[in-house]
mmCIF file of C-alpha atoms in Angstrom:
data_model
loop_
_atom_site.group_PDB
_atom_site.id
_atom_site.type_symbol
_atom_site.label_atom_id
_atom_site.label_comp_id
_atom_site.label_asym_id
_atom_site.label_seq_id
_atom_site.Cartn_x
_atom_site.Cartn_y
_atom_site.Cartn_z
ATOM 1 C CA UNK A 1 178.536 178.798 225.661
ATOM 2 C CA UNK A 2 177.061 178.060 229.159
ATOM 3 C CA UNK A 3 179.489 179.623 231.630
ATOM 4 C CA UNK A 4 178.322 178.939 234.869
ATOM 5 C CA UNK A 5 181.761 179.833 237.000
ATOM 6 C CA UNK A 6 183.611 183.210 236.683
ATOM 7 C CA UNK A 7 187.260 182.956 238.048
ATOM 8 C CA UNK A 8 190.230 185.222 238.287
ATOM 9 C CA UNK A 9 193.356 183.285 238.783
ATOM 10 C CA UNK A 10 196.686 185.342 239.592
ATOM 11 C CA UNK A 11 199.100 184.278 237.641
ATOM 12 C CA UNK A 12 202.264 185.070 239.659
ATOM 13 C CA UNK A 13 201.008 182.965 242.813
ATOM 14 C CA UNK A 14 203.205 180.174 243.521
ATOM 15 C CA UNK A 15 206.454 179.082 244.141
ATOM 16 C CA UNK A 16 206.468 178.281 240.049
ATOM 17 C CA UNK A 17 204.597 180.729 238.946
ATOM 18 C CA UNK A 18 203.860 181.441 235.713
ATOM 19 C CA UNK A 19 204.579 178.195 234.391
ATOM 20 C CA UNK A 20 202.673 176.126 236.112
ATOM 21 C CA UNK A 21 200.032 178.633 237.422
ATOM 22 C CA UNK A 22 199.260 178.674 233.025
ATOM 23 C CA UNK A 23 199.616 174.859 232.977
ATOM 24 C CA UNK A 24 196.928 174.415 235.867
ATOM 25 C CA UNK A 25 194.671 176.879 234.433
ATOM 26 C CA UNK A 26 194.797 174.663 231.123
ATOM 27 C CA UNK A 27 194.280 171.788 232.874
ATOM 28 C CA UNK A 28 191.284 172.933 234.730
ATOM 29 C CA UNK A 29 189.543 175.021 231.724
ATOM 30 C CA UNK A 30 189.888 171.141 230.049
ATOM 31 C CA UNK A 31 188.193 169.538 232.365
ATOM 32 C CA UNK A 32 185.261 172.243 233.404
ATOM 33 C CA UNK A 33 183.116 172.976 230.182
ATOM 34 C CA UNK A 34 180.846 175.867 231.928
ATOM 35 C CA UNK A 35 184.385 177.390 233.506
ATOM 36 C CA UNK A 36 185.716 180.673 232.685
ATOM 37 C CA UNK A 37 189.122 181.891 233.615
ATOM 38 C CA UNK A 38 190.505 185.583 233.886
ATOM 39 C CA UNK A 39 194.248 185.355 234.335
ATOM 40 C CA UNK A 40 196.022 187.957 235.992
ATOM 41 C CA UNK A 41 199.895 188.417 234.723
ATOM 42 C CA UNK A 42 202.400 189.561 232.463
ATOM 43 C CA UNK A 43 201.604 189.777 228.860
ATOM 44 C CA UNK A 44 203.908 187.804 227.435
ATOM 45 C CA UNK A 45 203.293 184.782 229.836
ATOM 46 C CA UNK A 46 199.671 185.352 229.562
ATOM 47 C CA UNK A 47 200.031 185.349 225.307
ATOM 48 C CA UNK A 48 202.381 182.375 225.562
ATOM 49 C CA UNK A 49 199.551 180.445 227.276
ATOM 50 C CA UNK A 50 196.666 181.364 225.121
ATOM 51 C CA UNK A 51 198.465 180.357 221.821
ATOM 52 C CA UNK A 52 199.478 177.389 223.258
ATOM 53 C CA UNK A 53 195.448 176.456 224.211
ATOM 54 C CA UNK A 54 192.852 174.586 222.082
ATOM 55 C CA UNK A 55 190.195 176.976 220.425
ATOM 56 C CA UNK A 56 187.382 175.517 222.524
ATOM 57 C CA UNK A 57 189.673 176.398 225.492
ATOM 58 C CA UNK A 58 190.714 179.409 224.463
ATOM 59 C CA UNK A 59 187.249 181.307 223.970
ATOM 60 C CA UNK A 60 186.764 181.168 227.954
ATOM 61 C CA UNK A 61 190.181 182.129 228.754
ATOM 62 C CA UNK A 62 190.233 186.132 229.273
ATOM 63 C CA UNK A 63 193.394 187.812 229.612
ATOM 64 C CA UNK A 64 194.324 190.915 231.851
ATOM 65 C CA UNK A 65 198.162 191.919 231.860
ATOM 66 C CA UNK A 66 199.062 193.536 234.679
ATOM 67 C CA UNK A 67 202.701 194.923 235.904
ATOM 68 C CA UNK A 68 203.454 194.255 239.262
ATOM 69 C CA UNK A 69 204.000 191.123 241.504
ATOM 70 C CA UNK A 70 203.492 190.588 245.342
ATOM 71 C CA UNK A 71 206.321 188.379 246.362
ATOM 72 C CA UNK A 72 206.217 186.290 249.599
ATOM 73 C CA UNK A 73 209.034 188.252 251.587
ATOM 74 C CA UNK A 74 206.650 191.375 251.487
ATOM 75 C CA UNK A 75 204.759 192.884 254.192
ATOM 76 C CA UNK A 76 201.001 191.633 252.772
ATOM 77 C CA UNK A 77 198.165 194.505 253.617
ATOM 78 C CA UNK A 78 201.386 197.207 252.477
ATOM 79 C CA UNK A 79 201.734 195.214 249.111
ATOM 80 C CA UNK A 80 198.392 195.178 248.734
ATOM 81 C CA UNK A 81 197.687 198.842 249.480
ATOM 82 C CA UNK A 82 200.493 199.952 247.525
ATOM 83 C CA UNK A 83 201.060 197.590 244.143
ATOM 84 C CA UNK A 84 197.442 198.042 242.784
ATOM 85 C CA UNK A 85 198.582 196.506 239.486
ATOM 86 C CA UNK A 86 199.921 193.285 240.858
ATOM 87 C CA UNK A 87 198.440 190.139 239.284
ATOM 88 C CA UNK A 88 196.917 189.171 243.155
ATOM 89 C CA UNK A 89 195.200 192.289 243.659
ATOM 90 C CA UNK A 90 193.790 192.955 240.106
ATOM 91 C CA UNK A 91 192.409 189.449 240.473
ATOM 92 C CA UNK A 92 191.006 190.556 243.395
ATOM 93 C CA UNK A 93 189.460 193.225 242.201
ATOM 94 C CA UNK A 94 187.815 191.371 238.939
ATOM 95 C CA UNK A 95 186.155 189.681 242.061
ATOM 96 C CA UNK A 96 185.126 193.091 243.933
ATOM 97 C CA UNK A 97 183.829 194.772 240.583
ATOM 98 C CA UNK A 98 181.956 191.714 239.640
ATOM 99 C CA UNK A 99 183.930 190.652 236.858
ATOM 100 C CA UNK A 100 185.041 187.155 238.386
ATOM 101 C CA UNK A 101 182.641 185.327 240.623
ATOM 102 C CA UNK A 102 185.737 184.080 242.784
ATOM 103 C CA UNK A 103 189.161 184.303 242.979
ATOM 104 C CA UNK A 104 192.069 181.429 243.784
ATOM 105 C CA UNK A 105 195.646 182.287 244.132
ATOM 106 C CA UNK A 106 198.591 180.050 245.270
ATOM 107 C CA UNK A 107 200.487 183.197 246.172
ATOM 108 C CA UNK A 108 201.173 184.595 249.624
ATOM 109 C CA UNK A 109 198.479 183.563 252.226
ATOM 110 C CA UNK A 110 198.991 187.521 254.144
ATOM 111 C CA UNK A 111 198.477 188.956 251.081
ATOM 112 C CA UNK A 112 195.246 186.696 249.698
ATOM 113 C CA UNK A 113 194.034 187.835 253.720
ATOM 114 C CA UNK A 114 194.509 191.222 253.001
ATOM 115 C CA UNK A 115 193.095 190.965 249.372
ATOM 116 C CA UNK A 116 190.015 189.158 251.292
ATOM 117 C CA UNK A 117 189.581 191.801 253.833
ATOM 118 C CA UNK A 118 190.566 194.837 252.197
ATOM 119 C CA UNK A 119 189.580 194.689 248.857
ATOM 120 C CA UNK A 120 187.036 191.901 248.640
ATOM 121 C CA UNK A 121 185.507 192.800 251.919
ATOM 122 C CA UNK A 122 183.905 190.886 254.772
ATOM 123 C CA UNK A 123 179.954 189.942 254.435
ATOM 124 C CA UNK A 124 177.976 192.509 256.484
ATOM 125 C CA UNK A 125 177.511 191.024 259.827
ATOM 126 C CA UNK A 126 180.688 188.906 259.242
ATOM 127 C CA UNK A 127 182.995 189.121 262.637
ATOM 128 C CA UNK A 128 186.024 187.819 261.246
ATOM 129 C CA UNK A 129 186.476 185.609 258.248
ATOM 130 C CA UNK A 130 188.421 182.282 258.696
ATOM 131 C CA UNK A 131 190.370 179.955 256.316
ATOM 132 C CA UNK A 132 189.074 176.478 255.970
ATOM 133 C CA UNK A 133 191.111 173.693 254.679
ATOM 134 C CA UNK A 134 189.737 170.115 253.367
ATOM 135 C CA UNK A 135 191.941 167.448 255.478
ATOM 136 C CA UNK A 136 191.760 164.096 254.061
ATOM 137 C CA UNK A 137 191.320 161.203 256.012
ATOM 138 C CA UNK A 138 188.553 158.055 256.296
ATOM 139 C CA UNK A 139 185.933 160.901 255.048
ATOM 140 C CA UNK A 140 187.510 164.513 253.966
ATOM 141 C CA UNK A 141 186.631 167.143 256.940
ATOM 142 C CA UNK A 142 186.717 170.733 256.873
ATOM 143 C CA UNK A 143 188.990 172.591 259.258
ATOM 144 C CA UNK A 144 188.707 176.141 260.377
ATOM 145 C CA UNK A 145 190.327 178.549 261.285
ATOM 146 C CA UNK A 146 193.731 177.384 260.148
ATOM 147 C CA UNK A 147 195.651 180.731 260.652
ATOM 148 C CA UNK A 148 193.163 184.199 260.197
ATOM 149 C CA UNK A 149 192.691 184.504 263.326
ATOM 150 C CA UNK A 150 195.069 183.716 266.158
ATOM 151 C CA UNK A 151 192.919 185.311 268.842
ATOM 152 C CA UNK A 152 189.210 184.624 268.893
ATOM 153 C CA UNK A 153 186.049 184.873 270.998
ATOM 154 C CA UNK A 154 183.446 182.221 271.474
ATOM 155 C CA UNK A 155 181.122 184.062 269.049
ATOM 156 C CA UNK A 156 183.681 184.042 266.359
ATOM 157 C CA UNK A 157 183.929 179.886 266.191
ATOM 158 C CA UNK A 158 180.052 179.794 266.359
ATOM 159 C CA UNK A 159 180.042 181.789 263.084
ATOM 160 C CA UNK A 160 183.007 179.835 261.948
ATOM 161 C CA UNK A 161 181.044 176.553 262.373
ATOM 162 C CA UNK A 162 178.009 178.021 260.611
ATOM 163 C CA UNK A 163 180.470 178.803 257.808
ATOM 164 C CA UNK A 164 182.527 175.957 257.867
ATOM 165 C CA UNK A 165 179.675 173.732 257.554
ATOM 166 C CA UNK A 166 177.880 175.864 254.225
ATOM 167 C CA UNK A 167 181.187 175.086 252.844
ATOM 168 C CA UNK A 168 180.675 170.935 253.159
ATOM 169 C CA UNK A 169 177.363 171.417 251.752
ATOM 170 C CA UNK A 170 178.628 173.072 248.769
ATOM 171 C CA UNK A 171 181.621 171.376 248.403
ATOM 172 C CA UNK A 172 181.456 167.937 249.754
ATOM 173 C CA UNK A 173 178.140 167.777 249.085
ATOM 174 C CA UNK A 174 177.524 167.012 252.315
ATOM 175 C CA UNK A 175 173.398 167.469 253.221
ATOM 176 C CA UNK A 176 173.587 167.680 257.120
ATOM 177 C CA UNK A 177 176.994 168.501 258.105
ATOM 178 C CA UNK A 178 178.121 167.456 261.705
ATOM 179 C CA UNK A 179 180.194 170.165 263.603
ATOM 180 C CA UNK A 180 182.859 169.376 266.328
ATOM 181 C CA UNK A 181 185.132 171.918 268.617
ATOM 182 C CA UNK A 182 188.564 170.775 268.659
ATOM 183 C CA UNK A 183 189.579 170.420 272.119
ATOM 184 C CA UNK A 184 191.104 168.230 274.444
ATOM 185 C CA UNK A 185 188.847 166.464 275.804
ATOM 186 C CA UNK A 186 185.143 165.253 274.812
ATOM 187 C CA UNK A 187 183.020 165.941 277.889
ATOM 188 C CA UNK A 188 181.590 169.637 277.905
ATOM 189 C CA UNK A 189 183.886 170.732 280.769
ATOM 190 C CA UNK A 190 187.192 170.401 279.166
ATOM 191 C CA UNK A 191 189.419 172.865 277.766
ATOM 192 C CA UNK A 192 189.541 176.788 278.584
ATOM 193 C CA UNK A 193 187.160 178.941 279.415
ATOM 194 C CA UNK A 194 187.001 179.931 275.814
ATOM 195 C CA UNK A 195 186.673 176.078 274.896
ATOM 196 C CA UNK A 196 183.848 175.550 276.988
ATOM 197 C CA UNK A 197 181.619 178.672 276.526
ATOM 198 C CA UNK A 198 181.852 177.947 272.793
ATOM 199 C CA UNK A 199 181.089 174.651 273.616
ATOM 200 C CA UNK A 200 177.943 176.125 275.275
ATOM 201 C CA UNK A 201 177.291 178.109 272.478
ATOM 202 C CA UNK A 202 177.207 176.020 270.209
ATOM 203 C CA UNK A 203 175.008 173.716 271.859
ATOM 204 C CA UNK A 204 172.254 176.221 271.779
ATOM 205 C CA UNK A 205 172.604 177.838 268.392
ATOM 206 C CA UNK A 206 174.373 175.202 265.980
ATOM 207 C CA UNK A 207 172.373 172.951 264.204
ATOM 208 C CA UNK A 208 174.308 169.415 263.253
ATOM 209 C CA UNK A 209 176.838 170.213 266.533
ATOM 210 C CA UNK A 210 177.929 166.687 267.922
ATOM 211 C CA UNK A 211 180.382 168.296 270.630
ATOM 212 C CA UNK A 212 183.994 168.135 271.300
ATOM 213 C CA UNK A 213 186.153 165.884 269.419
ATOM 214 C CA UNK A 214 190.270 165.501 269.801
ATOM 215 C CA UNK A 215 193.278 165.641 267.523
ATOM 216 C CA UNK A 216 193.074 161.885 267.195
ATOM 217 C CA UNK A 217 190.012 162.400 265.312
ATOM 218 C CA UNK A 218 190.427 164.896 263.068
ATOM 219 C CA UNK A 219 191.191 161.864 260.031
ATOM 220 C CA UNK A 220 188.791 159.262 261.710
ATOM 221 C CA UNK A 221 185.346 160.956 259.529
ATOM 222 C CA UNK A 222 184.107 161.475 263.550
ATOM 223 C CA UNK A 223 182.965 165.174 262.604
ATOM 224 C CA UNK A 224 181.883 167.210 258.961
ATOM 225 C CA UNK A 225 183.556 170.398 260.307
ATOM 226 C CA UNK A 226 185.925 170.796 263.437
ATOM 227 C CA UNK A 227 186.114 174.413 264.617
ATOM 228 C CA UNK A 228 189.111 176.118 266.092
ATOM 229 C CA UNK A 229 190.954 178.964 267.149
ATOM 230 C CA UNK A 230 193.938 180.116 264.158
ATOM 231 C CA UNK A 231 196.274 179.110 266.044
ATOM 232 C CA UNK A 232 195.343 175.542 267.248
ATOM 233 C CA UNK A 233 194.379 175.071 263.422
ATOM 234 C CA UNK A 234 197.359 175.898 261.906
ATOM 235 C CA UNK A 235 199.640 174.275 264.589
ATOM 236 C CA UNK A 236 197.231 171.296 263.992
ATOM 237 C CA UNK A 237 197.091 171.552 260.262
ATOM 238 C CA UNK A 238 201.124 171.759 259.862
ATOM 239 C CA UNK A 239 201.383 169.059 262.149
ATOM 240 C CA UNK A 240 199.614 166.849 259.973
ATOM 241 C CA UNK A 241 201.211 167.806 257.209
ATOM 242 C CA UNK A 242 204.361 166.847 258.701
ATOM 243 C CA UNK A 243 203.446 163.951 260.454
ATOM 244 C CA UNK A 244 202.268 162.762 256.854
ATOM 245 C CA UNK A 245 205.082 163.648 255.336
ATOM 246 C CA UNK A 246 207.307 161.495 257.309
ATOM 247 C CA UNK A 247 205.329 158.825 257.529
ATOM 248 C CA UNK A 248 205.263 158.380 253.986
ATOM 249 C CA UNK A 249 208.784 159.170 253.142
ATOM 250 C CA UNK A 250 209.667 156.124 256.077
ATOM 251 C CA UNK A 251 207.655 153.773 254.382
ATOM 252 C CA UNK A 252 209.263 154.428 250.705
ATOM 253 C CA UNK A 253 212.698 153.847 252.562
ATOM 254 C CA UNK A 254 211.440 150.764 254.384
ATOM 255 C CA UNK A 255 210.001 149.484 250.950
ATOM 256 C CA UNK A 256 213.356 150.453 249.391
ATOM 257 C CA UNK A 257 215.440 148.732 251.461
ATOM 258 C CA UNK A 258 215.928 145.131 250.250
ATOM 259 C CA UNK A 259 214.994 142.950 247.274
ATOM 260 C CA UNK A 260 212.509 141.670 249.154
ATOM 261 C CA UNK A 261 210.735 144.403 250.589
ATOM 262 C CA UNK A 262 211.034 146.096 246.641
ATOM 263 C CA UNK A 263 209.001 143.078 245.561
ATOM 264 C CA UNK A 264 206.577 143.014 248.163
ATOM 265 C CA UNK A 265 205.871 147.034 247.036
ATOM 266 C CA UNK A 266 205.444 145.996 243.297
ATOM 267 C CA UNK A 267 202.832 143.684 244.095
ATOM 268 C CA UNK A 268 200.694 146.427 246.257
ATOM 269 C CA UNK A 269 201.856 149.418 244.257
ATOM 270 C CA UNK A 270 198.059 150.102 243.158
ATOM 271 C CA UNK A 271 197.089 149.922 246.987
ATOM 272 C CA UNK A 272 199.471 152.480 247.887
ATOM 273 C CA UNK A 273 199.055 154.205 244.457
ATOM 274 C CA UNK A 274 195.301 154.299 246.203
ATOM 275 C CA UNK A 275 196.541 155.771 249.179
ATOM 276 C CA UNK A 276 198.446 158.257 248.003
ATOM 277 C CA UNK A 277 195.339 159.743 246.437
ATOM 278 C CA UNK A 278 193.571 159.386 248.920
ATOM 279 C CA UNK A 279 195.762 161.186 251.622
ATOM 280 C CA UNK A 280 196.501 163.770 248.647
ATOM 281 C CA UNK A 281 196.623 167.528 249.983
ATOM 282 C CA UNK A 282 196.340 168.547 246.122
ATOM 283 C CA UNK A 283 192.974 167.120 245.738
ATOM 284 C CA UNK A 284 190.899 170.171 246.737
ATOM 285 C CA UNK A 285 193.978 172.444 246.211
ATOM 286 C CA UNK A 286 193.113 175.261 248.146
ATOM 287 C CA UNK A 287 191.776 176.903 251.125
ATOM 288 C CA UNK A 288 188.767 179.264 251.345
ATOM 289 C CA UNK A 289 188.465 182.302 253.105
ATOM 290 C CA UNK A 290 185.093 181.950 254.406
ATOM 291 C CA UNK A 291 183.172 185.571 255.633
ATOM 292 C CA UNK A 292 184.148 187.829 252.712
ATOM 293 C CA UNK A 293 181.657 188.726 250.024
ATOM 294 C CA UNK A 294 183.127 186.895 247.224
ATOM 295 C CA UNK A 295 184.735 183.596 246.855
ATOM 296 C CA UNK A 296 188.744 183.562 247.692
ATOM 297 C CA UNK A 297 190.514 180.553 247.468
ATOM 298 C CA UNK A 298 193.936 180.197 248.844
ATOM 299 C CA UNK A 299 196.320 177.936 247.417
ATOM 300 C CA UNK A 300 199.932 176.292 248.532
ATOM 301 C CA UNK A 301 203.046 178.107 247.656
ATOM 302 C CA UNK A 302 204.276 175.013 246.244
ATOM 303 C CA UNK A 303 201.524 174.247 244.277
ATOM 304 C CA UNK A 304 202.100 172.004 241.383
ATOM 305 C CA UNK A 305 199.532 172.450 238.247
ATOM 306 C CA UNK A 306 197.404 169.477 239.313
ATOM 307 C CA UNK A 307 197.076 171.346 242.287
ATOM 308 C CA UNK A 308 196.492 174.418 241.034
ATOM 309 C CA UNK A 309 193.902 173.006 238.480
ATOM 310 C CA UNK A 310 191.967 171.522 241.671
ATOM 311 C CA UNK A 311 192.354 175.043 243.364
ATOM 312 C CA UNK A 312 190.457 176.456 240.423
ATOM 313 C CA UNK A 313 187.898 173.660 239.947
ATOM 314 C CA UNK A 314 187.351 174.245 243.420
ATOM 315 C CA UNK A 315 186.404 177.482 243.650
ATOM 316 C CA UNK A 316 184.148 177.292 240.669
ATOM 317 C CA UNK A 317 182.454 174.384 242.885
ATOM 318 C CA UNK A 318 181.764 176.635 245.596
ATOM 319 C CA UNK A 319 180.801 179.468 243.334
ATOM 320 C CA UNK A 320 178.106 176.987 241.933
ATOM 321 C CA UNK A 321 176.800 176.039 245.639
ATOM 322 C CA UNK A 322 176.488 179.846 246.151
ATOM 323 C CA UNK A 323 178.442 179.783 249.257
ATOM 324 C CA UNK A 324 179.219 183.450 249.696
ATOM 325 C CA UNK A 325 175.190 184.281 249.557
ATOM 326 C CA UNK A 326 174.166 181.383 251.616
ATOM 327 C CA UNK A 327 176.956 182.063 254.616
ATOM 328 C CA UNK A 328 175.047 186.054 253.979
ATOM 329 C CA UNK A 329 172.012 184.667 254.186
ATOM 330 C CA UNK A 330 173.177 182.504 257.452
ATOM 331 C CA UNK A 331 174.499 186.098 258.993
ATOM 332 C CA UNK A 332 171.703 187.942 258.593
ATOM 333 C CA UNK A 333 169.464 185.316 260.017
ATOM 334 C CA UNK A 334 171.363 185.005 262.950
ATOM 335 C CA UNK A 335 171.379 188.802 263.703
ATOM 336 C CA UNK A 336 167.708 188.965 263.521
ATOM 337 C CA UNK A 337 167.335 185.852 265.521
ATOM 338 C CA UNK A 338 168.943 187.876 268.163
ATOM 339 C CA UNK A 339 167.563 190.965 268.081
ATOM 340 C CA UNK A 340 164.254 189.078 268.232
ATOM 341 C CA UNK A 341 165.639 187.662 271.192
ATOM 342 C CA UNK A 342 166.560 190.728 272.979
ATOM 343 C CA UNK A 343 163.091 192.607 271.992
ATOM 344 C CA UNK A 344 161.614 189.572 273.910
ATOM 345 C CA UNK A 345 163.638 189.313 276.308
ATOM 346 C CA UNK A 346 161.367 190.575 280.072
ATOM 347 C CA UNK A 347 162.603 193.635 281.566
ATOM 348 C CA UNK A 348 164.415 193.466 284.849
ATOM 349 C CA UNK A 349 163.160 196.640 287.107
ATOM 350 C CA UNK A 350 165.546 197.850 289.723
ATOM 351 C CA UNK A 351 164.284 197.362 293.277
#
């Protein structure tokens, strides 16, 4: 058996959870040959799934009851300090001890952060890790920080751009990955101070940076990676989710409306079948926290087990494109870079 992706999926993360937490991890463990799972949960949920699995399936699904649950109401670095035998933070854990080469729960994002930090821990040199989410759009683009980190300093997006863009490679395969800086404007001047000396920053450190780009571009393909503050990316992210949301729910009323209109949908109901996919959050089904020393990958509450399947398929993609010792290996370069720099740099003698 050629297991080439270890993950530990917590079983109790999701708005449906265990049900369809088990059902995604089926789904996933059918379609990934060189996957192993370690799910995180109650026993009898946990033995309910493994009888129910093929044999095939069954030999790389590993079982670890635990007896506690995080819930979403919680405060997240408490729960995760104090319920060490919850199903999120045992998963973390497997991840921690080297058990599981990543981890993906749909459960709450505070506590997955805290699991990340605390538990997990940040890759040396790492200032602050950052969550990245896949939007889709003409070409899928990676988005980051969506929410980690609401305050931030020029250096932080530099290293979240150098992350961020690891990730495409990985992920979206993507060989030269072109980074952007949200902001509002596209010449170098615009935006805040902190806009424009990351701008600057960027432009002398970042490899593949292209320069500012604005929210109307952030489906368009115009950028690989846009960086941003946590706040502007989760305002931006939920925004889009929205915006999506009632877009598409107008149209299906508009299409619904009259015989005529419920005709013209029949004959393009594989185009929009098409776009539906396309514009599908699911399809990556989670969010990475990028910076900590072992892949964590966050899903939606109200995951559904396609999407929780894609979570886990996910993670063992970014597992496989060694992410976690490439964004090290990114770190450490960078740190000697400038301490090379600084060694270099002339002395300035007082007059």
């Amino acid at each position: 058996m050629n297991i080439t992706a270890r993950i530990s999926v917590d079983g109790l993360g999701g708005d449906f959870a265990p049900q369809v937490v088990c059902e995604g991890t089926s789904l996933a463990l059918q379609r990934d040959n060189a996957l192993q799972v370690i799910l995180t949960g109650p026993q009898d949920a946990l033995d309910a799934l493994a009888q129910s699995l093929p044999a095939e399936q069954r030999d790389r699904l590993l079982l670890h009851p635990t007896t506690e649950a995080i819930t979403m109401g919680e405060h997240p670095a408490n729960a995760v300090r104090t319920k060490k035998d919850s199903s999120l933070v045992v998963a973390a854990r497997l991840v921690k001890e080297g058990e599981a080469d990543g981890f993906f729960s749909a459960g709450s994002t505070g506590a997955c952060l805290a699991a990340g930090t605390l538990i997990v821990g940040r890759i040396p040199g790492v200032m602050r890790p950052a969550i990245g989410v896949i939007l889709p759009g003409v070409s899928p683009t990676v988005l980051l920080d969506t929410g980690a980190n609401a305050d931030v300093k020029p250096e932080y997006l530099v290293q979240f751009a150098q992350m961020g863009a690891t990730y495409a490679q990985a992920v979206l395969e993507v060989e030269k990955p072109r980074i952007a800086l949200l902001n509002i404007g596209e010449e170098d001047t615009k935006g805040s101070k902190l806009a424009q000396e990351t701008f600057q920053l960027l432009s002398d450190a970042t490899p593949g940076f292209i320069g500012n780009v604005e929210g109307r571009d952030l489906l368009t393909g115009a950028a690989d990676v846009i960086v941003a503050d946590g706040f502007t990316g989760n305002v931006t992210l939920k925004t889009l989710e929205g915006s999506s949301s009632f877009v598409l729910g107008q149209l299906k009323s508009a299409l619904m409306s009259s015989t005529t209109s419920k005709l013209a949908a029949l004959i393009l109901k594989k185009q929009f079948a098409d776009l539906k996919e396309r514009l599908n959050p699911d399809r990556y089904g989670g969010a990475p926290l990028l910076g900590v020393s072992g892949l964590v990958c966050i899903g939606h509450g109200s995951s559904s087990a396609e999407a929780i399947a894609a979570g886990i398929l996910t993670t063992a993609k970014a597992v496989r494109g060694q992410v976690v010792a490439d964004i090290a290996l990114q770190v450490a370069q960078a740190q000697e870079d400038r301490s090379r720099a600084s060694q270099d740099a002339p002395e300035v003698s007082e007059a």
